[in-house]
Amino acid sequence: MEQGHTDVTDSCRVVAPILNRIGDKWTVQVVRLLGDGPRRFNEIKRMVDGVSQRMLTLTLRGLERDGLVNRTVFPTIPPRVDYELTDLGRSLWLPVQALGLWAYEHHGEISRAQKAFDKRAGLSEEQPRKIAAAGMAGR
Amino acid sequence: MEQGHTDVTDSCRVVAPILNRIGDKWTVQVVRLLGDGPRRFNEIKRMVDGVSQRMLTLTLRGLERDGLVNRTVFPTIPPRVDYELTDLGRSLWLPVQALGLWAYEHHGEISRAQKAFDKRAGLSEEQPRKIAAAGMAGR
DNA sequence: CGGCATCCACCGGGATACTG
DNA sequence: CAGTATCCCGGTGGATGCCG
């Protein structure tokens, strides 16, 4: 990638839609699951608890469309379909892992911050979050 | 609700909601923007093009609630409010950067994969994606 | 078994107007 | 300037049923 580019919004416009894919309700779990090796449809469905088969289908289609997973059909009876990460998918898996690690390390802090925030908001509608002295507004 | 799987789904359940925050429509852009230094409300609104003031408010509130940004009110007239990343917010910024880097590096591959996929889907409804020989389905 | 199609509830998010 | 409040639309995603 070209370093030294400059505009924040520029790369953000590229990142945003991808983060939207990644960050949707099921993609991450599926990617992490498949990072472990190829799985078939109902296998995934069982492991990703709570997912409807509709959403799992859509998720896998999206991943396939993005070139992140390979879909392999075995024309047997009953039919069998395997999904596995492509090289691209595996390369995605790494930064996702990093983010997952961050989430895992900090979700305690986050939920504490949330509870503190909710407490402030709940006890008093007019609780000062952080008040700066007037006059130091100039930068 | 089931459990007792590998540790994959475990950490995923922690990651998913956070990725949901990060991956929502505006959070990343705001975080990256604030990674550059503190900004005031309308300053952010101007830089993040397309965001409504409602969504910007909600986004910043969410980030504040998660302990990722500090909100500082200057009780001046006209009022002024600064937003800046907390230490936690800055620590998040790194893996987000990594994911952004990945997106930036691979969005070409992705859009190519998407076009190829759409072409396959468009030309023929019954285009075989990848067919494995029957008989090798056993694992 | 692995889908796709349909219907429908919910809520994310935009536009607009009003307040301190 | 920095919000809050209200309305409303479209997309996301769950439930169900049918099909190869």
Coordinates of C-alpha atoms (C1' of nucleotides) in Angstrom, one line a residue:
Chain A
M1 CA 0.0 0.0 0.0
E2 CA 1.1 3.6 -0.6
Q3 CA 2.2 5.2 2.6
G4 CA 2.0 8.8 3.1
H5 CA -1.5 9.2 1.7
T6 CA -2.7 11.9 3.4
D7 CA -6.3 12.2 3.7
V8 CA -8.1 10.4 6.5
T9 CA -11.5 10.3 4.8
D10 CA -9.8 8.9 1.7
S11 CA -8.8 5.6 3.2
C12 CA -11.9 5.6 5.4
R13 CA -14.1 5.5 2.4
V14 CA -12.3 2.3 1.4
V15 CA -12.3 0.9 4.9
A16 CA -15.9 1.7 5.8
P17 CA -17.7 -0.7 3.5
I18 CA -15.3 -3.5 4.3
L19 CA -15.7 -2.9 8.0
N20 CA -19.4 -3.0 7.4
R21 CA -19.0 -6.5 6.0
I22 CA -16.7 -7.6 8.7
G23 CA -18.7 -6.0 11.4
D24 CA -22.0 -7.4 10.4
K25 CA -23.8 -9.7 12.7
W26 CA -22.2 -13.0 11.7
T27 CA -19.2 -12.6 9.4
V28 CA -16.6 -12.5 12.1
Q29 CA -17.7 -15.6 13.8
V30 CA -17.9 -17.4 10.5
V31 CA -14.5 -16.3 9.4
R32 CA -12.9 -17.2 12.7
L33 CA -14.7 -20.6 12.6
L34 CA -13.4 -21.2 9.1
G35 CA -10.0 -20.1 10.1
D36 CA -9.9 -23.5 11.9
G37 CA -10.5 -25.4 8.7
P38 CA -13.2 -26.1 6.1
R39 CA -16.7 -26.7 7.4
R40 CA -20.0 -27.7 5.9
F41 CA -23.2 -25.7 6.1
N42 CA -25.0 -27.2 9.0
E43 CA -21.8 -27.7 10.8
I44 CA -21.3 -23.9 10.8
K45 CA -24.9 -23.4 11.6
R46 CA -24.6 -25.5 14.7
M47 CA -21.5 -23.8 15.9
V48 CA -22.6 -20.3 15.3
D49 CA -25.5 -20.4 17.6
G50 CA -28.4 -18.2 17.0
V51 CA -27.8 -17.7 13.3
S52 CA -30.7 -18.4 11.0
Q53 CA -30.0 -20.5 8.0
R54 CA -31.1 -17.5 5.9
M55 CA -28.5 -15.2 7.4
L56 CA -25.9 -17.9 7.3
T57 CA -26.5 -18.3 3.6
L58 CA -26.4 -14.6 3.0
T59 CA -23.2 -14.3 5.1
L60 CA -21.5 -17.1 3.2
R61 CA -22.6 -15.7 -0.1
G62 CA -21.2 -12.4 0.7
L63 CA -17.9 -13.9 1.8
E64 CA -17.8 -15.9 -1.4
R65 CA -18.6 -12.9 -3.4
D66 CA -15.8 -11.0 -1.8
G67 CA -13.4 -13.8 -2.6
L68 CA -12.9 -14.6 1.1
V69 CA -14.3 -18.2 1.1
N70 CA -14.5 -21.0 -1.4
R71 CA -17.7 -22.9 -1.8
T72 CA -17.4 -26.5 -2.8
V73 CA -20.4 -28.5 -3.8
F74 CA -20.3 -32.3 -3.6
P75 CA -23.1 -33.6 -5.9
T76 CA -23.9 -36.4 -3.6
I77 CA -27.2 -37.5 -2.1
P78 CA -27.8 -36.0 0.3
P79 CA -25.9 -33.0 -1.0
R80 CA -22.9 -31.6 0.8
V81 CA -21.3 -28.2 0.6
D82 CA -18.0 -27.2 2.1
Y83 CA -16.9 -23.7 2.9
E84 CA -13.3 -22.8 3.5
L85 CA -11.2 -19.6 3.6
T86 CA -9.3 -18.5 0.6
D87 CA -5.8 -17.1 0.9
L88 CA -7.5 -13.7 1.0
G89 CA -9.8 -14.9 3.7
R90 CA -6.9 -16.1 5.7
S91 CA -5.1 -12.8 5.3
L92 CA -8.1 -11.1 6.6
W93 CA -8.2 -13.4 9.6
L94 CA -5.1 -11.9 11.0
P95 CA -6.2 -8.3 11.6
V96 CA -9.5 -9.6 12.7
Q97 CA -7.7 -11.7 15.2
A98 CA -5.9 -8.5 16.4
L99 CA -9.1 -6.7 16.8
G100 CA -10.6 -9.7 18.6
L101 CA -7.7 -9.7 20.9
W102 CA -8.2 -6.1 21.6
A103 CA -11.8 -6.6 22.3
Y104 CA -11.0 -9.5 24.5
E105 CA -8.5 -7.6 26.5
H106 CA -10.5 -4.5 26.9
H107 CA -14.1 -5.6 27.1
G108 CA -13.9 -5.3 30.9
E109 CA -12.8 -1.7 30.7
I110 CA -15.5 -1.1 28.2
S111 CA -18.4 -2.6 30.2
R112 CA -17.1 -0.8 33.3
A113 CA -17.1 2.5 31.3
Q114 CA -20.6 1.7 30.1
K115 CA -21.9 1.0 33.6
A116 CA -20.4 4.2 34.9
F117 CA -21.8 6.2 32.0
D118 CA -25.3 4.7 32.5
K119 CA -25.1 5.4 36.2
R120 CA -24.2 9.0 35.6
A121 CA -27.1 9.3 33.1
G122 CA -29.5 7.5 35.3
L123 CA -28.9 9.3 38.6
S124 CA -29.0 12.8 37.3
E125 CA -29.9 14.2 33.9
E126 CA -27.7 17.1 34.6
Q127 CA -24.6 15.4 35.7
P128 CA -21.5 17.2 34.4
R129 CA -19.5 14.9 32.3
K130 CA -16.4 17.0 32.1
I131 CA -16.5 20.8 32.5
A132 CA -13.7 23.0 31.4
A133 CA -13.3 26.4 32.9
A134 CA -14.6 29.1 30.7
G135 CA -11.9 31.2 29.1
M136 CA -9.6 28.3 28.1
A137 CA -11.7 27.6 25.0
G138 CA -9.2 29.2 22.7
R139 CA -6.7 26.8 21.2
Chain B
M1 CA -28.8 -21.5 23.5
E2 CA -25.9 -23.9 23.3
Q3 CA -22.4 -23.8 24.5
G4 CA -19.5 -26.1 25.2
H5 CA -17.8 -25.5 21.9
T6 CA -14.3 -24.5 21.3
D7 CA -12.9 -21.2 22.5
V8 CA -13.6 -19.8 19.1
T9 CA -17.2 -18.9 19.7
D10 CA -16.4 -17.7 23.2
S11 CA -14.1 -14.9 22.2
C12 CA -16.3 -14.3 19.2
R13 CA -19.2 -13.4 21.4
V14 CA -17.0 -10.8 23.0
V15 CA -15.7 -9.5 19.7
A16 CA -19.0 -9.4 17.8
P17 CA -20.7 -6.5 19.7
I18 CA -17.5 -4.5 19.7
L19 CA -17.0 -5.0 16.0
N20 CA -20.6 -3.9 15.6
R21 CA -19.7 -0.6 17.3
I22 CA -16.5 -0.2 15.3
G23 CA -18.1 -1.3 12.1
D24 CA -21.1 0.9 12.2
K25 CA -21.5 3.6 9.6
W26 CA -19.5 6.4 11.2
T27 CA -17.5 5.2 14.2
V28 CA -14.3 4.3 12.3
Q29 CA -14.1 7.6 10.5
V30 CA -14.7 9.5 13.7
V31 CA -12.1 7.5 15.6
R32 CA -9.5 7.9 12.9
L33 CA -10.3 11.6 12.8
L34 CA -9.9 12.0 16.5
G35 CA -6.7 9.9 16.3
D36 CA -5.3 13.1 14.8
G37 CA -6.2 15.2 17.8
P38 CA -9.2 16.7 19.7
R39 CA -12.0 18.2 17.5
R40 CA -15.2 20.0 18.2
F41 CA -18.6 18.9 17.1
N42 CA -19.1 20.9 13.9
E43 CA -15.5 20.4 13.0
I44 CA -16.1 16.7 13.0
K45 CA -19.4 17.1 11.2
R46 CA -17.7 19.0 8.4
M47 CA -14.9 16.5 8.0
V48 CA -17.0 13.4 8.1
D49 CA -19.0 14.2 5.0
G50 CA -22.5 12.9 4.8
V51 CA -23.1 12.4 8.4
S52 CA -26.2 13.8 9.9
Q53 CA -25.9 15.7 13.2
R54 CA -28.2 13.2 14.7
M55 CA -25.9 10.2 13.8
L56 CA -22.8 12.1 14.8
T57 CA -24.3 12.8 18.2
L58 CA -25.3 9.2 18.6
T59 CA -21.9 8.0 17.4
L60 CA -20.0 10.2 19.8
R61 CA -22.4 9.3 22.7
G62 CA -21.7 5.7 22.0
L63 CA -18.0 6.2 21.9
E64 CA -18.2 8.2 25.1
R65 CA -20.3 5.5 26.8
D66 CA -17.7 2.9 25.8
G67 CA -15.0 5.0 27.4
L68 CA -13.3 5.6 24.0
V69 CA -13.7 9.4 23.8
N70 CA -13.8 12.2 26.3
R71 CA -16.4 14.9 25.9
T72 CA -15.3 18.3 27.3
V73 CA -17.9 21.1 27.6
F74 CA -16.7 24.7 27.5
P75 CA -19.6 26.7 29.1
T76 CA -19.0 29.6 26.8
I77 CA -21.4 31.5 24.6
P78 CA -21.7 30.1 22.0
P79 CA -21.1 26.7 23.6
R80 CA -18.2 24.6 22.6
V81 CA -17.6 20.9 23.0
D82 CA -14.4 19.0 22.3
Y83 CA -14.1 15.4 21.7
E84 CA -10.8 13.5 22.0
L85 CA -9.8 9.9 22.2
T86 CA -9.1 8.4 25.6
D87 CA -6.2 6.1 26.2
L88 CA -8.6 3.2 25.5
G89 CA -9.7 4.9 22.3
R90 CA -6.1 5.3 21.2
S91 CA -5.4 1.7 22.0
L92 CA -8.3 0.7 19.8
W93 CA -7.0 2.9 17.0
L94 CA -4.1 0.5 16.4
P95 CA -6.0 -2.7 15.5
V96 CA -8.5 -0.6 13.6
Q97 CA -5.6 0.8 11.6
A98 CA -4.4 -2.7 10.9
L99 CA -7.8 -3.6 9.6
G100 CA -7.9 -0.4 7.6
L101 CA -4.6 -1.3 6.2
W102 CA -5.8 -4.7 5.2
A103 CA -8.9 -3.2 3.6
Y104 CA -6.8 -0.7 1.7
E105 CA -4.4 -3.3 0.5
H106 CA -7.0 -5.8 -0.6
H107 CA -10.0 -3.8 -1.8
G108 CA -8.7 -4.2 -5.3
E109 CA -8.8 -8.0 -5.0
I110 CA -12.1 -7.8 -3.3
S111 CA -13.8 -5.7 -6.0
R112 CA -12.3 -7.9 -8.6
A113 CA -13.7 -10.9 -6.9
Q114 CA -17.1 -9.2 -6.6
K115 CA -17.2 -8.4 -10.3
A116 CA -16.2 -11.9 -11.2
F117 CA -18.8 -13.3 -8.9
D118 CA -21.5 -11.0 -10.3
K119 CA -20.5 -11.8 -13.8
R120 CA -20.9 -15.6 -13.1
A121 CA -24.2 -15.0 -11.4
G122 CA -25.4 -12.7 -14.2
L123 CA -24.5 -14.7 -17.3
S124 CA -25.9 -18.0 -16.0
E125 CA -28.1 -18.8 -13.1
E126 CA -26.7 -22.3 -13.0
Q127 CA -23.0 -21.7 -13.2
P128 CA -21.1 -24.2 -11.2
R129 CA -19.0 -22.4 -8.7
K130 CA -16.8 -25.3 -7.7
I131 CA -17.8 -28.9 -8.2
A132 CA -16.0 -31.7 -6.4
A133 CA -16.1 -35.2 -7.7
A134 CA -18.6 -37.4 -5.9
G135 CA -17.1 -39.9 -3.6
M136 CA -14.6 -37.7 -1.9
A137 CA -17.2 -36.3 0.4
G138 CA -16.2 -38.6 3.2
R139 CA -14.0 -37.1 5.8
Chain C
dC1 C1' -28.9 -31.6 3.5
dG2 C1' -28.6 -27.2 1.7
dG3 C1' -30.7 -24.1 0.0
dC4 C1' -34.2 -20.1 -2.0
dA5 C1' -38.8 -17.5 -1.5
dT6 C1' -42.0 -15.1 1.2
dC7 C1' -43.8 -12.4 4.8
dC8 C1' -43.0 -9.4 8.5
dA9 C1' -41.1 -7.0 12.8
dC10 C1' -37.7 -4.1 14.1
dC11 C1' -34.5 -0.4 14.2
dG12 C1' -30.7 2.1 12.0
dG13 C1' -30.4 6.2 10.2
dG14 C1' -31.9 10.6 7.2
dA15 C1' -34.7 15.0 7.2
dT16 C1' -36.7 18.4 9.7
dA17 C1' -37.9 21.5 13.4
dC18 C1' -37.1 23.2 17.9
dT19 C1' -34.1 24.5 22.4
dG20 C1' -30.4 26.4 25.5
Chain D
dC1 C1' -22.9 26.1 18.3
dA2 C1' -24.4 21.9 20.0
dG3 C1' -27.5 19.5 20.7
dT4 C1' -32.7 17.1 21.5
dA5 C1' -37.3 15.5 19.6
dT6 C1' -40.2 13.7 16.0
dC7 C1' -41.4 11.5 11.9
dC8 C1' -40.7 8.2 8.4
dC9 C1' -38.5 5.2 5.2
dG10 C1' -35.6 1.3 3.8
dG11 C1' -32.7 -2.4 5.0
dT12 C1' -31.5 -6.2 8.3
dG13 C1' -32.7 -10.2 9.9
dG14 C1' -36.0 -13.8 12.1
dA15 C1' -39.8 -17.4 11.0
dT16 C1' -41.8 -20.4 8.0
dG17 C1' -42.6 -23.2 4.0
dC18 C1' -41.1 -25.4 -0.3
dC19 C1' -37.7 -27.5 -3.5
dG20 C1' -33.6 -30.2 -5.6

